Coordinates of C-alpha atoms in Angstrom, one line a residue:
Chain A
M1 CA 95.6 49.3 77.7
N2 CA 93.4 48.8 75.2
I3 CA 94.0 50.6 71.8
N4 CA 92.1 53.5 70.7
A5 CA 91.4 56.4 69.3
T6 CA 94.0 58.2 71.1
L7 CA 96.5 56.6 68.6
L8 CA 95.0 58.6 65.8
G9 CA 95.1 61.7 68.4
Q10 CA 98.8 61.2 69.1
A11 CA 99.7 60.7 65.7
I12 CA 97.9 63.8 64.2
T13 CA 99.4 65.4 66.9
F14 CA 102.8 64.3 66.2
A15 CA 102.6 65.2 62.1
I16 CA 101.3 68.6 63.1
F17 CA 104.7 69.0 66.0
V18 CA 106.7 67.5 63.8
W19 CA 105.5 70.0 60.8
F20 CA 106.1 72.8 62.9
T21 CA 109.7 71.8 64.2
M22 CA 110.6 71.2 60.2
K23 CA 109.1 74.7 59.4
Y24 CA 109.5 77.1 62.3
V25 CA 112.2 76.0 64.2
W26 CA 115.2 73.6 62.2
P27 CA 115.6 76.1 60.0
P28 CA 116.0 79.5 61.5
M29 CA 118.6 77.2 64.0
M30 CA 120.7 75.8 61.6
Q31 CA 121.3 79.7 59.3
A32 CA 122.1 81.1 62.7
M33 CA 124.5 77.7 63.4
Q34 CA 125.8 77.6 60.1
E35 CA 126.5 81.2 59.6
R36 CA 128.4 81.4 63.0
Q37 CA 130.5 78.3 61.9
K38 CA 131.1 80.7 58.6
R39 CA 131.8 83.9 60.6
I40 CA 134.0 81.8 62.9
S41 CA 136.0 80.3 59.9
D42 CA 136.2 83.4 58.3
G43 CA 137.7 84.9 61.5
L44 CA 140.0 82.4 61.8
A45 CA 141.0 82.9 58.2
A46 CA 141.1 86.5 58.6
A47 CA 143.2 85.9 61.9
D48 CA 145.8 83.8 59.5
R49 CA 146.1 86.5 56.6
G50 CA 146.7 89.0 58.9
A51 CA 149.4 87.0 60.6
R52 CA 150.9 86.9 57.2
A53 CA 150.8 90.3 56.1
L54 CA 152.3 90.9 59.6
N55 CA 155.0 88.6 58.8
E56 CA 155.4 90.0 55.4
A57 CA 155.3 93.8 56.4
R58 CA 158.1 93.1 58.9
E59 CA 160.2 91.3 56.6
E60 CA 159.5 94.1 54.2
S61 CA 160.5 96.7 56.7
E62 CA 163.5 94.7 57.7
K63 CA 164.4 94.8 54.0
L64 CA 163.8 98.5 53.6
L65 CA 165.7 99.3 57.0
K66 CA 168.7 97.1 55.3
E67 CA 168.5 99.5 52.3
A68 CA 168.5 102.5 54.3
R69 CA 171.8 101.7 56.3
E70 CA 173.2 100.7 53.0
Q71 CA 172.4 104.2 51.1
A72 CA 173.3 105.7 54.0
Q73 CA 176.6 104.1 54.1
E74 CA 176.9 105.0 50.5
I75 CA 175.7 108.8 51.0
L76 CA 178.3 108.8 53.9
S77 CA 181.3 107.1 51.9
A78 CA 180.4 109.4 49.0
A79 CA 180.2 112.8 51.1
N80 CA 183.7 111.5 52.7
R81 CA 185.3 110.9 48.8
Q82 CA 183.9 114.2 48.3
A83 CA 185.0 116.1 51.0
N84 CA 189.0 114.4 50.5
E85 CA 188.9 115.7 46.8
A86 CA 187.5 119.1 47.9
V87 CA 190.3 119.6 50.6
E88 CA 192.6 118.1 47.9
N89 CA 191.6 120.5 45.3
A90 CA 192.0 123.3 47.5
K91 CA 195.3 122.3 48.2
T92 CA 196.4 122.3 44.6
Q93 CA 194.9 125.8 44.1
A94 CA 196.3 126.9 47.3
R95 CA 199.3 125.9 45.6
E96 CA 198.9 127.0 42.6
E97 CA 197.7 130.3 43.6
G98 CA 201.1 130.4 45.8
E99 CA 203.5 129.5 43.3
R100 CA 202.0 132.5 40.7
I101 CA 202.0 135.0 43.2
V102 CA 205.6 134.0 44.1
N103 CA 206.2 133.9 40.5
S104 CA 204.9 137.0 39.5
A105 CA 206.7 138.6 42.6
K106 CA 209.7 137.2 41.1
A107 CA 209.3 138.9 38.1
E108 CA 207.9 142.5 39.5
I109 CA 211.6 142.2 41.5
Q110 CA 213.2 141.3 38.3
T111 CA 211.9 144.5 36.3
E112 CA 212.4 146.5 39.3
I113 CA 216.0 145.8 39.5
T114 CA 216.2 146.1 35.7
R115 CA 214.7 149.5 36.0
A116 CA 216.8 150.2 39.1
R117 CA 219.8 149.1 37.1
D118 CA 219.1 151.2 33.9
A119 CA 218.5 153.9 36.0
L120 CA 221.6 153.2 37.7
K121 CA 223.4 153.3 33.9
Q122 CA 221.6 156.4 33.2
E123 CA 222.7 157.7 36.2
V124 CA 226.6 156.7 35.6
G125 CA 226.4 158.1 32.3
T126 CA 225.5 161.3 33.2
L127 CA 227.7 161.7 36.2
A128 CA 230.6 160.0 33.2
I129 CA 229.7 162.8 30.9
A130 CA 229.9 165.6 33.9
G131 CA 233.2 163.9 35.0
A132 CA 234.2 164.1 31.4
A133 CA 232.9 167.6 31.0
K134 CA 234.3 169.0 33.6
I135 CA 237.6 167.1 32.8
L136 CA 237.4 168.6 29.1
S137 CA 235.4 171.7 30.3
R138 CA 232.9 172.6 27.7
E139 CA 235.0 170.3 24.9
V140 CA 232.1 167.9 25.2
D141 CA 228.9 168.5 23.9
G142 CA 226.5 166.6 25.7
K143 CA 223.9 166.4 23.3
A144 CA 226.5 166.0 20.2
H145 CA 228.5 162.8 22.4
A146 CA 225.5 161.1 23.3
D147 CA 225.7 158.3 21.6
I148 CA 228.9 157.5 23.0
I149 CA 227.6 158.1 26.4
D150 CA 225.1 155.6 25.4
D151 CA 227.8 153.3 24.1
L152 CA 229.3 154.0 27.6
A153 CA 226.3 153.4 29.7
G154 CA 225.4 150.3 28.0
R155 CA 229.0 148.9 29.0
I156 CA 228.1 149.4 32.9
Q157 CA 226.8 146.3 33.9
Chain B
M1 CA 99.3 58.7 99.5
A2 CA 95.5 57.9 98.4
S3 CA 93.9 59.9 96.0
G4 CA 90.2 58.6 96.4
A5 CA 88.1 59.4 99.5
A6 CA 87.5 55.4 100.4
P7 CA 90.2 53.7 101.7
Q8 CA 91.8 51.3 99.2
T9 CA 93.3 48.5 99.2
S10 CA 96.7 48.1 97.3
S11 CA 95.6 46.2 94.6
E12 CA 92.8 49.1 93.9
Y13 CA 95.6 51.8 94.5
I14 CA 97.7 50.4 91.7
A15 CA 94.8 49.9 89.2
H16 CA 93.6 53.2 89.8
H17 CA 96.9 54.6 89.0
L18 CA 97.0 52.7 85.6
T19 CA 93.9 54.0 84.6
N20 CA 93.3 56.5 81.9
L21 CA 90.7 59.6 82.0
K22 CA 88.8 58.1 79.3
L23 CA 86.3 60.5 76.7
D24 CA 84.0 57.9 75.1
L25 CA 83.5 59.2 71.7
T26 CA 80.2 57.6 70.9
T27 CA 78.4 59.3 73.7
M28 CA 81.0 62.4 74.6
Q29 CA 81.0 61.1 78.2
I30 CA 83.9 61.2 80.4
D31 CA 83.7 57.4 81.5
S32 CA 87.1 55.3 82.7
H33 CA 85.1 52.3 82.4
A34 CA 84.4 52.7 78.2
S35 CA 86.2 50.2 76.0
G36 CA 85.8 49.9 72.5
F37 CA 88.2 52.1 69.9
W38 CA 86.2 55.3 70.0
V39 CA 87.5 56.4 73.0
L40 CA 90.5 58.7 74.0
H41 CA 92.9 59.0 76.8
V42 CA 92.0 62.4 77.5
D43 CA 95.0 62.9 79.9
S44 CA 97.5 61.0 77.5
L45 CA 96.4 63.3 74.8
F46 CA 96.8 66.4 77.5
F47 CA 100.2 65.8 78.8
S48 CA 101.5 65.0 75.1
I49 CA 100.4 68.4 74.0
V50 CA 101.0 70.4 76.5
L51 CA 104.5 68.6 77.0
G52 CA 104.8 69.3 72.7
F53 CA 103.5 73.0 73.1
L54 CA 106.5 73.5 75.8
F55 CA 108.9 71.9 73.4
L56 CA 108.0 74.2 70.5
F57 CA 107.3 76.9 72.4
F58 CA 110.6 77.2 73.9
F59 CA 112.5 76.1 70.7
R60 CA 110.7 78.6 68.5
L61 CA 111.8 81.2 70.8
A62 CA 114.7 80.8 70.6
A63 CA 114.9 79.8 66.8
K64 CA 113.1 83.3 66.3
R65 CA 115.6 85.1 68.5
A66 CA 119.1 83.0 67.4
T67 CA 121.8 85.3 66.0
A68 CA 124.9 84.0 64.6
G69 CA 126.9 86.1 67.4
V70 CA 127.3 85.2 70.8
P71 CA 124.8 82.4 71.7
T72 CA 123.7 82.8 75.8
G73 CA 121.3 80.7 77.9
L74 CA 118.3 79.3 76.2
Q75 CA 119.7 79.3 72.6
N76 CA 123.1 78.0 73.7
F77 CA 121.2 75.0 75.0
V78 CA 119.1 74.6 72.4
E79 CA 121.7 74.8 69.8
L80 CA 123.0 72.2 71.7
M81 CA 119.9 69.8 70.6
V82 CA 119.8 70.7 67.4
E83 CA 123.7 70.3 66.9
F84 CA 123.6 67.1 68.9
V85 CA 120.2 65.4 66.6
D86 CA 122.1 66.8 63.8
T87 CA 125.3 64.9 64.2
Q88 CA 123.3 61.7 64.8
V89 CA 121.2 62.0 61.4
K90 CA 124.5 63.1 59.2
D91 CA 126.3 60.3 60.7
T92 CA 123.3 57.6 60.3
F93 CA 121.4 59.3 57.4
S94 CA 123.2 59.1 54.6
G95 CA 120.2 60.6 51.6
K96 CA 119.4 64.3 51.8
S97 CA 115.7 65.6 53.3
N98 CA 114.6 68.1 55.4
L99 CA 112.7 66.0 57.4
V100 CA 114.6 63.5 59.0
A101 CA 116.2 66.0 61.6
P102 CA 113.4 67.9 62.6
L103 CA 111.8 64.7 63.0
A104 CA 114.4 63.4 65.3
L105 CA 114.5 66.5 66.9
T106 CA 111.1 66.7 67.8
I107 CA 111.2 63.0 68.7
F108 CA 114.0 63.3 70.8
V109 CA 112.6 66.1 72.7
W110 CA 108.9 65.2 73.0
V111 CA 109.6 61.9 74.2
F112 CA 112.1 62.9 77.2
L113 CA 109.8 65.5 78.0
M114 CA 106.9 62.9 78.0
N115 CA 109.2 60.4 79.8
F116 CA 110.3 63.2 82.2
M117 CA 106.7 63.0 83.6
D118 CA 108.0 59.6 85.3
L119 CA 110.0 61.5 87.7
I120 CA 107.3 63.6 89.2
P121 CA 106.0 62.0 92.5
V122 CA 103.5 59.3 91.1
D123 CA 100.5 61.1 93.4
L124 CA 101.2 64.5 92.8
L125 CA 99.3 65.6 89.9
P126 CA 96.1 62.9 90.5
Y127 CA 95.8 64.3 93.7
A128 CA 96.0 67.8 92.6
A129 CA 93.7 66.5 89.7
T130 CA 91.2 65.3 92.2
F131 CA 90.6 68.4 93.3
V132 CA 89.1 70.0 90.0
G133 CA 87.3 67.1 89.8
V134 CA 88.9 64.4 87.7
D135 CA 89.1 60.8 89.6
Y136 CA 91.4 59.3 87.0
L137 CA 94.7 60.4 85.8
K138 CA 97.6 59.2 84.1
V139 CA 100.3 61.8 83.9
V140 CA 103.0 59.7 81.7
P141 CA 101.8 59.7 78.0
T142 CA 104.8 57.3 76.9
T143 CA 103.2 55.0 79.4
D144 CA 100.0 54.7 77.1
P145 CA 100.9 52.0 74.0
N146 CA 98.6 54.5 72.1
V147 CA 100.9 57.4 72.4
T148 CA 104.0 55.1 71.7
L149 CA 102.2 53.4 68.9
G150 CA 100.9 56.3 67.6
M151 CA 104.4 57.7 67.2
S152 CA 105.8 54.3 65.8
I153 CA 103.0 53.9 63.4
S154 CA 103.1 57.4 62.2
V155 CA 107.1 56.7 61.6
F156 CA 106.3 53.5 59.8
L157 CA 104.3 55.3 57.5
L158 CA 106.8 57.6 56.6
V159 CA 109.2 54.8 55.9
V160 CA 107.0 53.1 53.5
F161 CA 105.9 56.5 52.2
Y162 CA 109.6 57.2 51.4
S163 CA 110.6 53.2 50.5
F164 CA 107.6 54.3 48.0
K165 CA 109.2 57.4 46.5
I166 CA 112.9 56.6 46.8
K167 CA 112.9 53.2 45.0
G168 CA 109.3 52.9 43.5
A169 CA 106.9 50.2 43.3
G170 CA 108.7 48.3 40.9
G171 CA 111.7 48.7 43.9
F172 CA 109.9 48.3 47.0
A173 CA 108.2 45.1 45.7
A174 CA 111.6 43.4 44.2
E175 CA 113.0 44.1 48.2
F176 CA 109.5 42.2 49.4
F177 CA 110.0 39.6 47.0
T178 CA 113.8 38.5 46.1
H179 CA 115.6 39.2 49.8
P180 CA 117.0 37.1 51.2
F181 CA 116.3 33.9 49.1
G182 CA 115.9 35.5 45.5
W183 CA 113.1 35.1 43.2
K184 CA 112.7 31.2 43.5
L185 CA 111.4 31.4 47.0
A186 CA 109.0 34.8 46.4
P187 CA 106.5 34.0 49.0
V188 CA 109.1 32.7 51.8
N189 CA 110.8 36.0 51.2
F190 CA 107.4 38.4 50.9
I191 CA 106.4 36.6 54.5
L192 CA 109.9 36.9 55.8
K193 CA 110.2 41.0 54.8
M194 CA 106.2 41.4 56.0
V195 CA 107.2 40.3 59.3
E196 CA 110.2 42.1 59.6
E197 CA 109.0 45.7 58.3
L198 CA 106.0 45.5 60.8
A199 CA 107.9 44.0 63.9
K200 CA 109.7 47.8 63.7
P201 CA 106.5 49.9 64.3
I202 CA 105.5 47.5 67.2
S203 CA 108.6 47.1 68.6
L204 CA 109.4 50.5 68.3
G205 CA 106.2 51.8 70.0
L206 CA 106.6 48.8 72.9
R207 CA 109.9 49.2 73.6
L208 CA 109.3 52.9 74.5
F209 CA 105.5 51.8 76.4
G210 CA 107.4 48.6 78.2
N211 CA 110.0 50.7 79.6
L212 CA 108.4 53.5 80.9
Y213 CA 105.3 51.4 82.1
A214 CA 107.6 49.3 84.3
G215 CA 109.4 52.5 85.1
E216 CA 106.2 53.7 86.6
L217 CA 104.9 50.4 87.9
I218 CA 108.0 50.3 90.1
F219 CA 107.4 54.2 91.2
I220 CA 103.8 52.6 92.2
L221 CA 104.9 50.1 94.2
I222 CA 107.4 52.0 95.8
A223 CA 105.0 54.4 96.6
L224 CA 103.2 52.0 98.5
L225 CA 105.8 51.6 101.1
P226 CA 105.6 53.6 104.4
F227 CA 106.4 57.3 103.8
W228 CA 109.5 56.9 105.9
A229 CA 111.1 54.1 103.8
Q230 CA 110.1 55.3 100.4
W231 CA 113.3 57.5 99.7
A232 CA 115.5 54.3 100.1
L233 CA 114.2 53.0 96.9
G234 CA 112.5 56.0 95.4
G235 CA 115.6 58.1 95.4
P236 CA 118.1 55.1 93.6
W237 CA 115.5 54.0 91.2
A238 CA 114.7 58.0 90.4
I239 CA 118.4 58.5 90.0
F240 CA 118.3 55.1 87.7
H241 CA 115.6 56.8 86.0
I242 CA 116.9 59.8 84.7
L243 CA 119.2 57.6 82.8
V244 CA 116.5 55.5 81.5
I245 CA 114.3 58.2 80.0
T246 CA 116.6 59.7 78.3
L247 CA 118.0 56.5 76.5
Q248 CA 114.6 55.6 75.5
A249 CA 114.2 59.0 73.6
F250 CA 117.4 58.4 72.2
I251 CA 116.5 55.2 71.2
F252 CA 112.8 55.8 70.0
M253 CA 115.0 58.8 67.9
M254 CA 118.1 56.6 66.5
L255 CA 115.8 54.0 65.4
T256 CA 113.6 56.3 63.6
I257 CA 116.6 57.5 61.6
V258 CA 117.9 54.2 61.0
Y259 CA 114.7 53.0 59.7
L260 CA 114.4 56.4 57.2
S261 CA 117.8 55.6 56.2
M262 CA 117.1 52.4 55.3
A263 CA 113.9 53.5 53.6
H264 CA 116.1 56.1 51.4
E265 CA 118.5 53.3 50.2
H266 CA 119.5 51.7 47.1
H267 CA 119.7 48.1 46.8

């Protein structure tokens, strides 16, 4: 248990070992550990961010879906309205068209009637003249008395 | 039980186990009865250096391969130690220093390994050494006060160095002369502070030495029992000693951190 030069030897060895640890062991270990720590914290932060983004995206998609549904509803009701209008228009048009056709038919009928009546008047006039001529036998000149015949024919209604 | 050729008495056996393999530096002869200052305990230095290299080798290996990815095996273990020491240093040491943490790590692991030699059966290595012509061998470096004091005095020198560096010569002197009683009792303060400071390295070194020396001595005494009875005492003592060697390494490390922390503090 004597104190001797071993003490110095041990002190020198100690100094060298501490120097080595300080230079070649501690810094790389610490660096690796800090790097990992940073990586882990980054990873956790990224996971948080991801979760938040997912939530946002979900909300966004729900909003979009809702909007789309509303839009579809609008489009549908607009289309319905338009269809109703179209049907309504078509009905009106058809009715107008029908009326027009009926009117024109009526007008045609009227002219036909007038024409027939005119023709009939003419016929009756002629017949009357013929009758009168037969009665008066040659005394009546058809051409000379046309005005009278026309007057007669005009009276036949 | 015996490592010598001739039958030994118990006291011879114990004395043999407590004798270092000595190298007389004045004559450069292996002489286990050498005395004086210029003597090297070859066995203490040999084991302490081998264990130190073991520590540095594995820790350097891990440091070289260290990645920020998932740590495995050796790296895991080394990181555990580094983190443990780093936590202790951060909790205790308030200043900023690149030295304290690696110093603490070196002390903890190295002292632990040197203490661990205590758990190797006391006769195994000395007996093996007789085959290569070595008659005396003390395998636990920390049972050599030269080793423990060598470390504690180095720590003490660091404490003095940092006290000077941080507080300056004036601050350092003021600490010696003005505490705890103020300027009027400067000589008393100086004597008290001197005792306090010198007690640090001595207590630090002798605590480790004393614990391990006592432990080793008890192992030697247990080895004197008949072989069939040794386990009954040797087993519990070895198990208990696992705690002691770890605790002593931890205490040495913690006190080093505390002393250096005190050196960094301003008053």
